[in-house]
PDB file of C-alpha atoms in Angstrom:
ATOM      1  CA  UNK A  17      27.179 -32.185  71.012  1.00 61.00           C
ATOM      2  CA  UNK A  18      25.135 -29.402  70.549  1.00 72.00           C
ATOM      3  CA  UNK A  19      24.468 -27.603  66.962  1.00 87.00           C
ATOM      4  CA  UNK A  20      26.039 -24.259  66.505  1.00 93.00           C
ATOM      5  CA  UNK A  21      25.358 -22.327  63.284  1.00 94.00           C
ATOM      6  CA  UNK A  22      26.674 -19.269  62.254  1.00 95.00           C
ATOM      7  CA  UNK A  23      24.077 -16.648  61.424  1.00 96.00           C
ATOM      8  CA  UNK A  24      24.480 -14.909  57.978  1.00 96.00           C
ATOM      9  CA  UNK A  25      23.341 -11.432  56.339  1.00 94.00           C
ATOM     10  CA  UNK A  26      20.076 -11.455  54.785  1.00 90.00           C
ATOM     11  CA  UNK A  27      21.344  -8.238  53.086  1.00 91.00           C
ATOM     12  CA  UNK A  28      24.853  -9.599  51.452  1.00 94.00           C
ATOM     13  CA  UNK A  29      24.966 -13.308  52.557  1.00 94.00           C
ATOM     14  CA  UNK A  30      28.137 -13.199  54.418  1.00 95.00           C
ATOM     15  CA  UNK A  31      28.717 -14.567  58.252  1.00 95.00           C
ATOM     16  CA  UNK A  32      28.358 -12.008  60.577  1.00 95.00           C
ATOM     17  CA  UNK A  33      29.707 -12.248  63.731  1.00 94.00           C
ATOM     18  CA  UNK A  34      26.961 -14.184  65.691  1.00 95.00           C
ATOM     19  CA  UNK A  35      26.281 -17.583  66.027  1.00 96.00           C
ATOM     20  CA  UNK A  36      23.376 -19.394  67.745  1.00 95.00           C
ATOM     21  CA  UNK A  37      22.502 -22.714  69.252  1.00 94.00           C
ATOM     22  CA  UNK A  38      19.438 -25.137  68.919  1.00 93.00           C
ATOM     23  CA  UNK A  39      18.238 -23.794  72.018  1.00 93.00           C
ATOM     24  CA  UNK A  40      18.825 -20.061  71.055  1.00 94.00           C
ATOM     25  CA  UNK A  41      15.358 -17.667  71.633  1.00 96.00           C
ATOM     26  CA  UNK A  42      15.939 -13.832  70.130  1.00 95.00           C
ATOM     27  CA  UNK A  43      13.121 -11.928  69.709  1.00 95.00           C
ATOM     28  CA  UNK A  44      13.478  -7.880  67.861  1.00 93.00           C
ATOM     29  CA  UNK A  45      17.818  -8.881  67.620  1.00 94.00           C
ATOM     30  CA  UNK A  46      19.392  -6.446  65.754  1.00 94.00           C
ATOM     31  CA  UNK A  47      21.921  -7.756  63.890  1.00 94.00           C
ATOM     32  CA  UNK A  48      24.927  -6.194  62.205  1.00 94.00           C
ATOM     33  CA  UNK A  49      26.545  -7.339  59.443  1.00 94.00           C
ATOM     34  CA  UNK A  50      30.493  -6.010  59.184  1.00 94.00           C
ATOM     35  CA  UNK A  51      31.149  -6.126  55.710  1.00 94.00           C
ATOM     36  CA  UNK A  52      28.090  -4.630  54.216  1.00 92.00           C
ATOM     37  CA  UNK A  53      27.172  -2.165  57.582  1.00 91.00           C
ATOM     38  CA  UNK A  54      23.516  -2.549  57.410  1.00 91.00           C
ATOM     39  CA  UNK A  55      21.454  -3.627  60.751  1.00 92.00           C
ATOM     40  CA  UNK A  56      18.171  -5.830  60.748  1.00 92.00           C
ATOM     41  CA  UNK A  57      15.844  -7.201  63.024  1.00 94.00           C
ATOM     42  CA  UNK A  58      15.123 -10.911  63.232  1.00 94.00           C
ATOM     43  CA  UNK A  59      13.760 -13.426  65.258  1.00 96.00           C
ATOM     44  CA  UNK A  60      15.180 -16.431  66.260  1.00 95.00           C
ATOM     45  CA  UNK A  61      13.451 -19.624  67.414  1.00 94.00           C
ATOM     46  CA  UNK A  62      15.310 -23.250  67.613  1.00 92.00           C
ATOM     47  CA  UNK A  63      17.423 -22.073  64.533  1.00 91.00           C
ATOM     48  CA  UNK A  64      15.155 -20.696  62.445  1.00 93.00           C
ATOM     49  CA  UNK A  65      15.747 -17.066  61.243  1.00 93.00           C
ATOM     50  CA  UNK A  66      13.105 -14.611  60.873  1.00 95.00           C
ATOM     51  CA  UNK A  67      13.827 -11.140  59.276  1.00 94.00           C
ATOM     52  CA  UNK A  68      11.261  -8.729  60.252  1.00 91.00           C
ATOM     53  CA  UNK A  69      10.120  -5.765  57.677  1.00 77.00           C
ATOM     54  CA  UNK A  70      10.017  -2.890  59.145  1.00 62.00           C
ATOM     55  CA  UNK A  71       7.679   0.496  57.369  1.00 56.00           C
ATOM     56  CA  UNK A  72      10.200   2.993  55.781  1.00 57.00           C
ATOM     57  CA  UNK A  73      10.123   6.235  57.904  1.00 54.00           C
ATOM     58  CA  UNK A  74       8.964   9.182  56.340  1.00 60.00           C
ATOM     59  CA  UNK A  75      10.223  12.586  56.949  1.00 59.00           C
ATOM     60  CA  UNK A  76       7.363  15.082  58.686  1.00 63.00           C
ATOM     61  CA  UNK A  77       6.395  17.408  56.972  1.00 65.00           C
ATOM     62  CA  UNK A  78       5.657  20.942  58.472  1.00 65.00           C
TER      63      UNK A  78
END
């Protein structure tokens, strides 16, 4: 049987709606997370999660 694991919010810690297999590859995923609304980008590789940080944009200034 294979493993399936639900994939939770880095942000709140709640199960989104996503889950991924031992043989799952996502690379730049963005995932959304219902309750709290907030989207990140992770990586996934043979279920291990990887948020990525992403710079703060900054407003131009004229």
């Amino acid at each position: 049987m294979e493993t399936v694991k639900w994939i939770y919010c880095p942000i709140c810690k709640n199960k989104t709606r996503t889950k991924i297999r031992k043989d799952t590859e996502l690379i730049n995923f963005p995932l959304y997370c219902p309750k709290c609304k907030q989207e990140n980008l992770i990586n996934v590789s043979k279920l291990k999660i990887k948020i990525i940080k992403e710079p703060d944009t900054k407003m131009q200034s004229r």
